[in-house]
PDB file of N, CA, C and O in Angstrom:
ATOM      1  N   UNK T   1     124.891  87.166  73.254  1.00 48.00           N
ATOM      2  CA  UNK T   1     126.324  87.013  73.366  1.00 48.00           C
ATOM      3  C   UNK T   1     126.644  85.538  73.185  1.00 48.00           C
ATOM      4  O   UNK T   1     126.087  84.708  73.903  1.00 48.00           O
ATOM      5  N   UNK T   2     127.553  85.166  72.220  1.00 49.00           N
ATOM      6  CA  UNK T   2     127.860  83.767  72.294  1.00 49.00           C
ATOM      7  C   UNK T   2     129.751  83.845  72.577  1.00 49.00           C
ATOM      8  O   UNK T   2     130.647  84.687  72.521  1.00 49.00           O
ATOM      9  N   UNK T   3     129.563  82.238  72.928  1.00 50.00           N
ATOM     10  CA  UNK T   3     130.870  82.130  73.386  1.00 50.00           C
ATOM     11  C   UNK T   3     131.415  80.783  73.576  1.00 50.00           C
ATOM     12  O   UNK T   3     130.705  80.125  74.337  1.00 50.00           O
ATOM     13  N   UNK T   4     132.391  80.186  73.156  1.00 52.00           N
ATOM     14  CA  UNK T   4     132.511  78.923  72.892  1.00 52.00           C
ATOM     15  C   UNK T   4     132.255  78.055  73.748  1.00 52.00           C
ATOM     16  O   UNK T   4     132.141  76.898  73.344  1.00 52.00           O
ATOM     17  N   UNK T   5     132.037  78.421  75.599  1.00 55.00           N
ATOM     18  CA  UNK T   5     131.566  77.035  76.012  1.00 55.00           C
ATOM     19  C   UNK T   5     130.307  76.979  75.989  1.00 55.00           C
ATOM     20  O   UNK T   5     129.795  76.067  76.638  1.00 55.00           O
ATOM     21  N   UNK T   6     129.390  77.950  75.224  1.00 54.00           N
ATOM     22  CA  UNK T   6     128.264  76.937  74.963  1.00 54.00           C
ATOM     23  C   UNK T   6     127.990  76.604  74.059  1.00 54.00           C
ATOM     24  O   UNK T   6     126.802  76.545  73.742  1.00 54.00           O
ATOM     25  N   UNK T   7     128.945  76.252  73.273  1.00 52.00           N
ATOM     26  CA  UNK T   7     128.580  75.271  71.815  1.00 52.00           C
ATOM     27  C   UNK T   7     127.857  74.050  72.096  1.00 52.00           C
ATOM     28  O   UNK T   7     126.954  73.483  71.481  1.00 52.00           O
ATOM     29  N   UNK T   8     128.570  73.731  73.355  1.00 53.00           N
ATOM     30  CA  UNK T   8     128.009  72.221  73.579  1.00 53.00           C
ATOM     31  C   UNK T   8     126.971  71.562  74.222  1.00 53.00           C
ATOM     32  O   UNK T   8     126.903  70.386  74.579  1.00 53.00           O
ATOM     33  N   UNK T   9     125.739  72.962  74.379  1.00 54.00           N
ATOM     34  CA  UNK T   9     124.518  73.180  74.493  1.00 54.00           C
ATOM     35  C   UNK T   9     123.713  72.225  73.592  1.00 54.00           C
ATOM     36  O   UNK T   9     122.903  71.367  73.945  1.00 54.00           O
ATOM     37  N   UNK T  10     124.200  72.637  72.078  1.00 54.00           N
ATOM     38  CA  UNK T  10     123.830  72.062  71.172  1.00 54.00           C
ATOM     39  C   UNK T  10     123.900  70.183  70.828  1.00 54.00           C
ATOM     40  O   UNK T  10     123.004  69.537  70.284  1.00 54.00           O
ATOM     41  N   UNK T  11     125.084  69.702  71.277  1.00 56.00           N
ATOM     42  CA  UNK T  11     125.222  68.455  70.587  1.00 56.00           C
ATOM     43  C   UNK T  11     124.270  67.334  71.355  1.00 56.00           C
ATOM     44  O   UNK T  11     124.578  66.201  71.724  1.00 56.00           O
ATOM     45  N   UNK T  12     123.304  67.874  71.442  1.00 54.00           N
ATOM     46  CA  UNK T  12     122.023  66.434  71.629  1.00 54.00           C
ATOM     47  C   UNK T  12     121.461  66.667  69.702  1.00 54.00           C
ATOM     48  O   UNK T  12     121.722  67.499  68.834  1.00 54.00           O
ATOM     49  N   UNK T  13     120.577  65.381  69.776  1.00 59.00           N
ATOM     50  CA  UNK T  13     119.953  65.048  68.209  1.00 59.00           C
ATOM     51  C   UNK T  13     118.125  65.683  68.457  1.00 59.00           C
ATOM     52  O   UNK T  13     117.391  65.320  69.376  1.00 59.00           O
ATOM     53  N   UNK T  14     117.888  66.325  67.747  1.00 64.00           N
ATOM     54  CA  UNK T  14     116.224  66.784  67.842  1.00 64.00           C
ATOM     55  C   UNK T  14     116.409  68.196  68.452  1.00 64.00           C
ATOM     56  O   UNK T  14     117.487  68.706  68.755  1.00 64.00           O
ATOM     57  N   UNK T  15     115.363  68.659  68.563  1.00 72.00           N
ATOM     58  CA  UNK T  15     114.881  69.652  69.319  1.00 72.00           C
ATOM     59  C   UNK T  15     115.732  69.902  70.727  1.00 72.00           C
ATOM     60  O   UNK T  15     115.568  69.051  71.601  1.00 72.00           O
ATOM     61  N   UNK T  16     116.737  71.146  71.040  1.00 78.00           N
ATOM     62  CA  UNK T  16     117.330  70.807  72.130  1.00 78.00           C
ATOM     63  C   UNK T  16     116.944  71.621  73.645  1.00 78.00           C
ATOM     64  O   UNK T  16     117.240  71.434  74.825  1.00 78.00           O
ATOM     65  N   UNK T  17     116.327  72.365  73.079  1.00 84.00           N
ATOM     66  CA  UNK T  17     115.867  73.459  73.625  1.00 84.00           C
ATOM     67  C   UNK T  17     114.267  73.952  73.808  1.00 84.00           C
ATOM     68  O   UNK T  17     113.730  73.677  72.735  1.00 84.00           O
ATOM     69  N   UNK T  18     113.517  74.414  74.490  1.00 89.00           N
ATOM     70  CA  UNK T  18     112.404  75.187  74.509  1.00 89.00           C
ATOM     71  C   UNK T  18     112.870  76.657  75.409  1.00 89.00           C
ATOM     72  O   UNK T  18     113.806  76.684  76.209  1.00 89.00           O
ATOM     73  N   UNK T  19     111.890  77.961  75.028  1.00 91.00           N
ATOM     74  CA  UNK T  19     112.050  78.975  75.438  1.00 91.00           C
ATOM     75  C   UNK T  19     110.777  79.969  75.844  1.00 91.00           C
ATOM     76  O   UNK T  19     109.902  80.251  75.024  1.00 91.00           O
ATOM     77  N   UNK T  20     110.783  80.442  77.150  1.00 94.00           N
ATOM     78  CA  UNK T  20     109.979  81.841  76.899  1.00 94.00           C
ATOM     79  C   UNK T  20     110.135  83.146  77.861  1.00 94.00           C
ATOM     80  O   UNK T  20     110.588  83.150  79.005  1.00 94.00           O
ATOM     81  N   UNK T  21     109.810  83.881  77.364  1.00 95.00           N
ATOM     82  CA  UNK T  21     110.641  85.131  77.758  1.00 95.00           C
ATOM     83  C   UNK T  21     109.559  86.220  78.147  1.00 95.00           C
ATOM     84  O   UNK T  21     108.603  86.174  77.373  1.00 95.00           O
ATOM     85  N   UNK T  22     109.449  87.141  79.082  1.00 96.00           N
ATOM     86  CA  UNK T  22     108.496  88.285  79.393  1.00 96.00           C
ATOM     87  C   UNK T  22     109.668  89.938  79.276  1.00 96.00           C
ATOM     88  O   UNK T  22     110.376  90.443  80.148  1.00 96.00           O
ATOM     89  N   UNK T  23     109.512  90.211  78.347  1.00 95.00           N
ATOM     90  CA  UNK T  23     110.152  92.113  78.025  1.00 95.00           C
ATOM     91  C   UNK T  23     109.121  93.413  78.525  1.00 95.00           C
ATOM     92  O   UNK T  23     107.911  93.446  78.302  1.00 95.00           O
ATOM     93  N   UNK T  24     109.739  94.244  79.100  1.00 96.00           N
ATOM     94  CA  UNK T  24     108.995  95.450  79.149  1.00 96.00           C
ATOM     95  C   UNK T  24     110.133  96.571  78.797  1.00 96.00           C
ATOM     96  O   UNK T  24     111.300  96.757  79.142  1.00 96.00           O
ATOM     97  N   UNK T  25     109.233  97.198  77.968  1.00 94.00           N
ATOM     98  CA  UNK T  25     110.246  98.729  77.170  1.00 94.00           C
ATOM     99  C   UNK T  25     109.203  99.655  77.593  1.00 94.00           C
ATOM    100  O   UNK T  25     107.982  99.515  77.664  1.00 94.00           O
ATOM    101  N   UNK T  26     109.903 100.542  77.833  1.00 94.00           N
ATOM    102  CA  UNK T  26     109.455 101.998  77.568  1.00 94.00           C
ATOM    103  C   UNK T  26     110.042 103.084  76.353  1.00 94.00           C
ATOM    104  O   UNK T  26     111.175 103.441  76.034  1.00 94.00           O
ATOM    105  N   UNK T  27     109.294 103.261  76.082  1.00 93.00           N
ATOM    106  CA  UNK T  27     109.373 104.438  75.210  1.00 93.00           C
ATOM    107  C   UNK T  27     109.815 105.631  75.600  1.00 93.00           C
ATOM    108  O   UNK T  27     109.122 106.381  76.287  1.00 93.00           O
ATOM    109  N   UNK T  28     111.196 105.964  75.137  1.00 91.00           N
ATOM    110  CA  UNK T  28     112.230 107.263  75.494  1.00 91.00           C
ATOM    111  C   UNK T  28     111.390 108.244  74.579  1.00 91.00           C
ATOM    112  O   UNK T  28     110.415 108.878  74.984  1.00 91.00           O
ATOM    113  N   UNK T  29     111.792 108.277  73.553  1.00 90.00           N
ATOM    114  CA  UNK T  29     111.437 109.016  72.346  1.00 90.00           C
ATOM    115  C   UNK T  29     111.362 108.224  71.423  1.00 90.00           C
ATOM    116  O   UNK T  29     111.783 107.071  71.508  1.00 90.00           O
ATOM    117  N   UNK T  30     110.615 108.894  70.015  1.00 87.00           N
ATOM    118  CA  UNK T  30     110.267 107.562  68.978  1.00 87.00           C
ATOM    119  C   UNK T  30     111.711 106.981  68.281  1.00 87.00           C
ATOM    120  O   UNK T  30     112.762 107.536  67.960  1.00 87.00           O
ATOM    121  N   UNK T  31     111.295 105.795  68.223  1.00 87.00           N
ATOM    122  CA  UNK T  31     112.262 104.859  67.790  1.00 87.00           C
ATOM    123  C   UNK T  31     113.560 104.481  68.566  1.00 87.00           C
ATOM    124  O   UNK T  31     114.523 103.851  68.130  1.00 87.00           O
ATOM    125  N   UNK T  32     113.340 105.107  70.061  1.00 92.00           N
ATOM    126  CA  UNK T  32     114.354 104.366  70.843  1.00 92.00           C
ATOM    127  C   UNK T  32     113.500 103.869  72.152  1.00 92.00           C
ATOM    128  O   UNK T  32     112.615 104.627  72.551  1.00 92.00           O
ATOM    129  N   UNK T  33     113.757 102.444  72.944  1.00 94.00           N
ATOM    130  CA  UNK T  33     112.842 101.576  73.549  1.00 94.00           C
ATOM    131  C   UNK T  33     113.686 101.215  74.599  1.00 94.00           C
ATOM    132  O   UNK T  33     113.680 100.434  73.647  1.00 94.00           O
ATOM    133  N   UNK T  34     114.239 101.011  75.329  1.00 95.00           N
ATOM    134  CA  UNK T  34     115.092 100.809  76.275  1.00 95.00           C
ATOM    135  C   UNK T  34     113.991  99.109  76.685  1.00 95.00           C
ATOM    136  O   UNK T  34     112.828  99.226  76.296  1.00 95.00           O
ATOM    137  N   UNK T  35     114.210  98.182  77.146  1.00 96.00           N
ATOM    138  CA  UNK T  35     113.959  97.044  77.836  1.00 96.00           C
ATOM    139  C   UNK T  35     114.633  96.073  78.846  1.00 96.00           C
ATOM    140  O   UNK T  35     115.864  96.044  78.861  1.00 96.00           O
ATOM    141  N   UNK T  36     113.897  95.239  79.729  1.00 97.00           N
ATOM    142  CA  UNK T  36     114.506  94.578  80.590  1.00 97.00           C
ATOM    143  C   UNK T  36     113.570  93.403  80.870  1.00 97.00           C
ATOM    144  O   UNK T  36     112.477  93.821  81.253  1.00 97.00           O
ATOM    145  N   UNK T  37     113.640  92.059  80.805  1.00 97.00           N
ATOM    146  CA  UNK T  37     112.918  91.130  81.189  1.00 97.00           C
ATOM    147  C   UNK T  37     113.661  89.856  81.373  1.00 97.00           C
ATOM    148  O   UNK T  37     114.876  89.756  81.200  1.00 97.00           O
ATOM    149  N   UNK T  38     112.746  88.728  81.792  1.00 96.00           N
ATOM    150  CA  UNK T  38     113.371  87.788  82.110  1.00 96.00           C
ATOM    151  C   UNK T  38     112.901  86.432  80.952  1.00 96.00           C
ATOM    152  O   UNK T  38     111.751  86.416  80.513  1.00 96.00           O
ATOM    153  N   UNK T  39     113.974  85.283  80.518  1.00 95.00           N
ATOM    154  CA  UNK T  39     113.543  84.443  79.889  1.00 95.00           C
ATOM    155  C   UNK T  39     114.015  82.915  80.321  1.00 95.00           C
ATOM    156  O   UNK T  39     115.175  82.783  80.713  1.00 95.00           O
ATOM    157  N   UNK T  40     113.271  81.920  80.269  1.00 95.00           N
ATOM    158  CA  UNK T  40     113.112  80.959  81.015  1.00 95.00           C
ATOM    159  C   UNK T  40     113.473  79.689  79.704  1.00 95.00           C
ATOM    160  O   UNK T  40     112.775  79.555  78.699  1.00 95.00           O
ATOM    161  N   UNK T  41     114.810  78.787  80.049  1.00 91.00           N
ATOM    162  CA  UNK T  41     114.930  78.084  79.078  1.00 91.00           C
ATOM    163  C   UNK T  41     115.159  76.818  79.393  1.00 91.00           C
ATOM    164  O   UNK T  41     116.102  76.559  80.142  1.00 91.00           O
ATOM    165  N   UNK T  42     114.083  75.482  78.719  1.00 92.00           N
ATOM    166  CA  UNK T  42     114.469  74.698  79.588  1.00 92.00           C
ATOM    167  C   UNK T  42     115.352  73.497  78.298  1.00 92.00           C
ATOM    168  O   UNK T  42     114.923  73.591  77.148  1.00 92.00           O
ATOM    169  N   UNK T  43     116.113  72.813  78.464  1.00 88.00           N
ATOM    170  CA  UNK T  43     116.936  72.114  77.794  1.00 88.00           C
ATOM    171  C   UNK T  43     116.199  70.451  77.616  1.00 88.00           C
ATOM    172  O   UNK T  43     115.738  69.941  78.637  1.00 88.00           O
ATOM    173  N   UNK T  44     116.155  69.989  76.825  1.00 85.00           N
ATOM    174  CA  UNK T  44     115.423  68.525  76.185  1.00 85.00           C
ATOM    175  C   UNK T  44     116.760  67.699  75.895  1.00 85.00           C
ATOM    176  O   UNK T  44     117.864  68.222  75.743  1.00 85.00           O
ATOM    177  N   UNK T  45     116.463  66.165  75.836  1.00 83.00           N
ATOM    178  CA  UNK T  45     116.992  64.730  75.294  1.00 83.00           C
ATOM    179  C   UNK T  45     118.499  64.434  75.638  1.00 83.00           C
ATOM    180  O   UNK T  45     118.834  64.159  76.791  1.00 83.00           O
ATOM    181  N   UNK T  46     119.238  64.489  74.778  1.00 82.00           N
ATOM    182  CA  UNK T  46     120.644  64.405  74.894  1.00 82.00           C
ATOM    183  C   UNK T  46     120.989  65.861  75.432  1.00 82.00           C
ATOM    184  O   UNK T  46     122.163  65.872  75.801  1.00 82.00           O
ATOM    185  N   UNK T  47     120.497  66.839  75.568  1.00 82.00           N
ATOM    186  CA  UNK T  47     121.316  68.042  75.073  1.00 82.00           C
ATOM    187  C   UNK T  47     121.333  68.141  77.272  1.00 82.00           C
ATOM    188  O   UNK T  47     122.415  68.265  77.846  1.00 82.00           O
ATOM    189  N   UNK T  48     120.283  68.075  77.907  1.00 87.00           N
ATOM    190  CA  UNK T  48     119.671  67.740  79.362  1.00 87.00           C
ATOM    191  C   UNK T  48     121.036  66.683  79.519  1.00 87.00           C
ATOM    192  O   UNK T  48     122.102  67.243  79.263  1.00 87.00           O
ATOM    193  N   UNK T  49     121.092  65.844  79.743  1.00 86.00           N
ATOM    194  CA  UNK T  49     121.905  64.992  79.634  1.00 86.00           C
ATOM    195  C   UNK T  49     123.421  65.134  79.814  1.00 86.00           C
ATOM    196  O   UNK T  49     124.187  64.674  80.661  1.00 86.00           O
ATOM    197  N   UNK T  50     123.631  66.016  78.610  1.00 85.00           N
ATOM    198  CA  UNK T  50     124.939  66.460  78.851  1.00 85.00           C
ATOM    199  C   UNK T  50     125.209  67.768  79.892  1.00 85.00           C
ATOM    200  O   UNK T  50     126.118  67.975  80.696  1.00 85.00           O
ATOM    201  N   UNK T  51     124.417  68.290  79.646  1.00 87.00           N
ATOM    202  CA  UNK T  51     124.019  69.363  80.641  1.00 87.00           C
ATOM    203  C   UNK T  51     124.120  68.926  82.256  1.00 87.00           C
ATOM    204  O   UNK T  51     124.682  69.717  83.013  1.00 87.00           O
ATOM    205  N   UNK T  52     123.684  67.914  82.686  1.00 90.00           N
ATOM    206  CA  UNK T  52     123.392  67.304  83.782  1.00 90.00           C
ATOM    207  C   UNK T  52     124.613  66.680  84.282  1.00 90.00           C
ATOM    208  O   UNK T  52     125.002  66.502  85.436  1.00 90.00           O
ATOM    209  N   UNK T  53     125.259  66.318  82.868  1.00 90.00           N
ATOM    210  CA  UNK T  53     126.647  65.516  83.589  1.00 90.00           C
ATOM    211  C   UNK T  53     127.558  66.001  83.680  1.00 90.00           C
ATOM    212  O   UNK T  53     128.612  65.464  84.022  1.00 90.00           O
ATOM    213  N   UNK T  54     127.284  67.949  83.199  1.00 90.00           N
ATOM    214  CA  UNK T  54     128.635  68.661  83.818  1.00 90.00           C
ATOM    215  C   UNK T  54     128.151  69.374  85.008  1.00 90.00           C
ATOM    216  O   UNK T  54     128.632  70.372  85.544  1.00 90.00           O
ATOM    217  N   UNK T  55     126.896  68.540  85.395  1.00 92.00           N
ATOM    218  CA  UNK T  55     126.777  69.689  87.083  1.00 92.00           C
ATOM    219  C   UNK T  55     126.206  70.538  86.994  1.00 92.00           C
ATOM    220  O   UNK T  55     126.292  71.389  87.880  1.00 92.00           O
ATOM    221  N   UNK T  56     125.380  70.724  85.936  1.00 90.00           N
ATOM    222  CA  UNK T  56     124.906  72.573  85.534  1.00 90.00           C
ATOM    223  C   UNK T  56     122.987  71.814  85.526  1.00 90.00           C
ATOM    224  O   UNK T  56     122.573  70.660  85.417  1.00 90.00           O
ATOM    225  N   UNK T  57     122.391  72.946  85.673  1.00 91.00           N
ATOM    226  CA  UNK T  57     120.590  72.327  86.115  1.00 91.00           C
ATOM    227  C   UNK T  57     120.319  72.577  84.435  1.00 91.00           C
ATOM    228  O   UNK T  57     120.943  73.218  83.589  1.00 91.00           O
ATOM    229  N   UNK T  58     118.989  71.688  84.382  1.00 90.00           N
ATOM    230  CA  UNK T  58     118.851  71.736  83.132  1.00 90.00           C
ATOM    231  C   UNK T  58     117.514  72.324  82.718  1.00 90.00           C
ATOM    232  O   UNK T  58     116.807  71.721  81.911  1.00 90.00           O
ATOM    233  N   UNK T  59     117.071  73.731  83.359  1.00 92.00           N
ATOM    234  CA  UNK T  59     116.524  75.191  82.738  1.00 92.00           C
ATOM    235  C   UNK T  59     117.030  75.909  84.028  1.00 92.00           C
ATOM    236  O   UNK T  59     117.461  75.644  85.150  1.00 92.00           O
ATOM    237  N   UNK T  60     116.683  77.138  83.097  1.00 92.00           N
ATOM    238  CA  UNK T  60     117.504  78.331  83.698  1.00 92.00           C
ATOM    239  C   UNK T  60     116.718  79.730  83.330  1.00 92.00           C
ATOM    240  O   UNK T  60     115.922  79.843  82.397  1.00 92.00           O
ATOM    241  N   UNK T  61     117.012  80.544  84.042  1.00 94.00           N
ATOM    242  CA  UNK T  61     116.218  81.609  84.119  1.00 94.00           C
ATOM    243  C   UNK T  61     117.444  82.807  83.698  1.00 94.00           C
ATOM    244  O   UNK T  61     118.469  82.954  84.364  1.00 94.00           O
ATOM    245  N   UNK T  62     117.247  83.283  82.968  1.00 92.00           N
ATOM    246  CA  UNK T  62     118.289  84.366  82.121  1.00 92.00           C
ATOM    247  C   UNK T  62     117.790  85.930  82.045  1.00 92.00           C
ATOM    248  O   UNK T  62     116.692  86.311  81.641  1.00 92.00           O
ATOM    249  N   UNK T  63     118.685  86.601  82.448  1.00 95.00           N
ATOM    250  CA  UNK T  63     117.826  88.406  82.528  1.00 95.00           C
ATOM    251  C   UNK T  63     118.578  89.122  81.275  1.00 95.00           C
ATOM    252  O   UNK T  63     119.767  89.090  80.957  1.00 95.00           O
ATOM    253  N   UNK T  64     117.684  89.653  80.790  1.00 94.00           N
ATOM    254  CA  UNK T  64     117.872  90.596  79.444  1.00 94.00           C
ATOM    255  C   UNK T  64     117.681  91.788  79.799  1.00 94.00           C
ATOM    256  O   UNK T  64     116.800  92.184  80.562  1.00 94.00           O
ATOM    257  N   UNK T  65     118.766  92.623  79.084  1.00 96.00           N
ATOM    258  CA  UNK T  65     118.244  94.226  78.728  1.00 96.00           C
ATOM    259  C   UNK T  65     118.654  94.158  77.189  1.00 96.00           C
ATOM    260  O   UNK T  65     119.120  93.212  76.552  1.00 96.00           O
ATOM    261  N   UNK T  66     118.371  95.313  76.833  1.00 95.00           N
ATOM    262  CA  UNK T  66     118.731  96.076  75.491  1.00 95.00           C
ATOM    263  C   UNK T  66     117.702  96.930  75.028  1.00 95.00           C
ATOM    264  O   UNK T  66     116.594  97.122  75.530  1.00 95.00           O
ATOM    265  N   UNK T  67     118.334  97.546  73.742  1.00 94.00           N
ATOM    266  CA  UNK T  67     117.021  98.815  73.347  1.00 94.00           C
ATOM    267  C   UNK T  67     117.181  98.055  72.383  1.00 94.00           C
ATOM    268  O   UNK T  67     118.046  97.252  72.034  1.00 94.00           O
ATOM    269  N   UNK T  68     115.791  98.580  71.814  1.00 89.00           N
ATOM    270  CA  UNK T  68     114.887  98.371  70.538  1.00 89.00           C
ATOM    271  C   UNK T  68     115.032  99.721  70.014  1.00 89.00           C
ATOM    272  O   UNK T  68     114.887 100.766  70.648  1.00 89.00           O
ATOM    273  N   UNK T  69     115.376  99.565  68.622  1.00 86.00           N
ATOM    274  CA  UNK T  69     115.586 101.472  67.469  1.00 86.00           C
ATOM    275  C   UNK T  69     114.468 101.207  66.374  1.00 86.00           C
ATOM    276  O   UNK T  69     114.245 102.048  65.503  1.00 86.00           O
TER     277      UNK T  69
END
């Protein structure tokens, strides 16, 4: 889902971001996967920075669902 206040995630220079994520699906029937896991993102250089100076921590732990078809 995007949404305009986090455009400004982005405006550091380099690499702004690192990521990693753990999913588990099960298998309904073939070709539908239902999932839920968690992904861990931590923010680098300028991008930390700006992040920091609106008060917000700079990684974060984010929960996912969705199916896989």
């Amino acid at each position: 889902i995007f949404s305009e206040d986090h455009v400004w995630y982005s405006f550091g220079i380099a690499p702004t971001e690192t990521s990693a994520g753990l999913r588990l699906r099960y298998r309904v029937v073939d070709r539908l996967e239902p999932y839920v896991g968690a992904e861990w993102v931590e923010f680098y250089g300028d991008s930390r920075d700006i992040i920091r100076q609106r008060g917000l921590p700079a990684s974060e732990v984010r929960m996912v669902a969705g199916i896989r078809l």
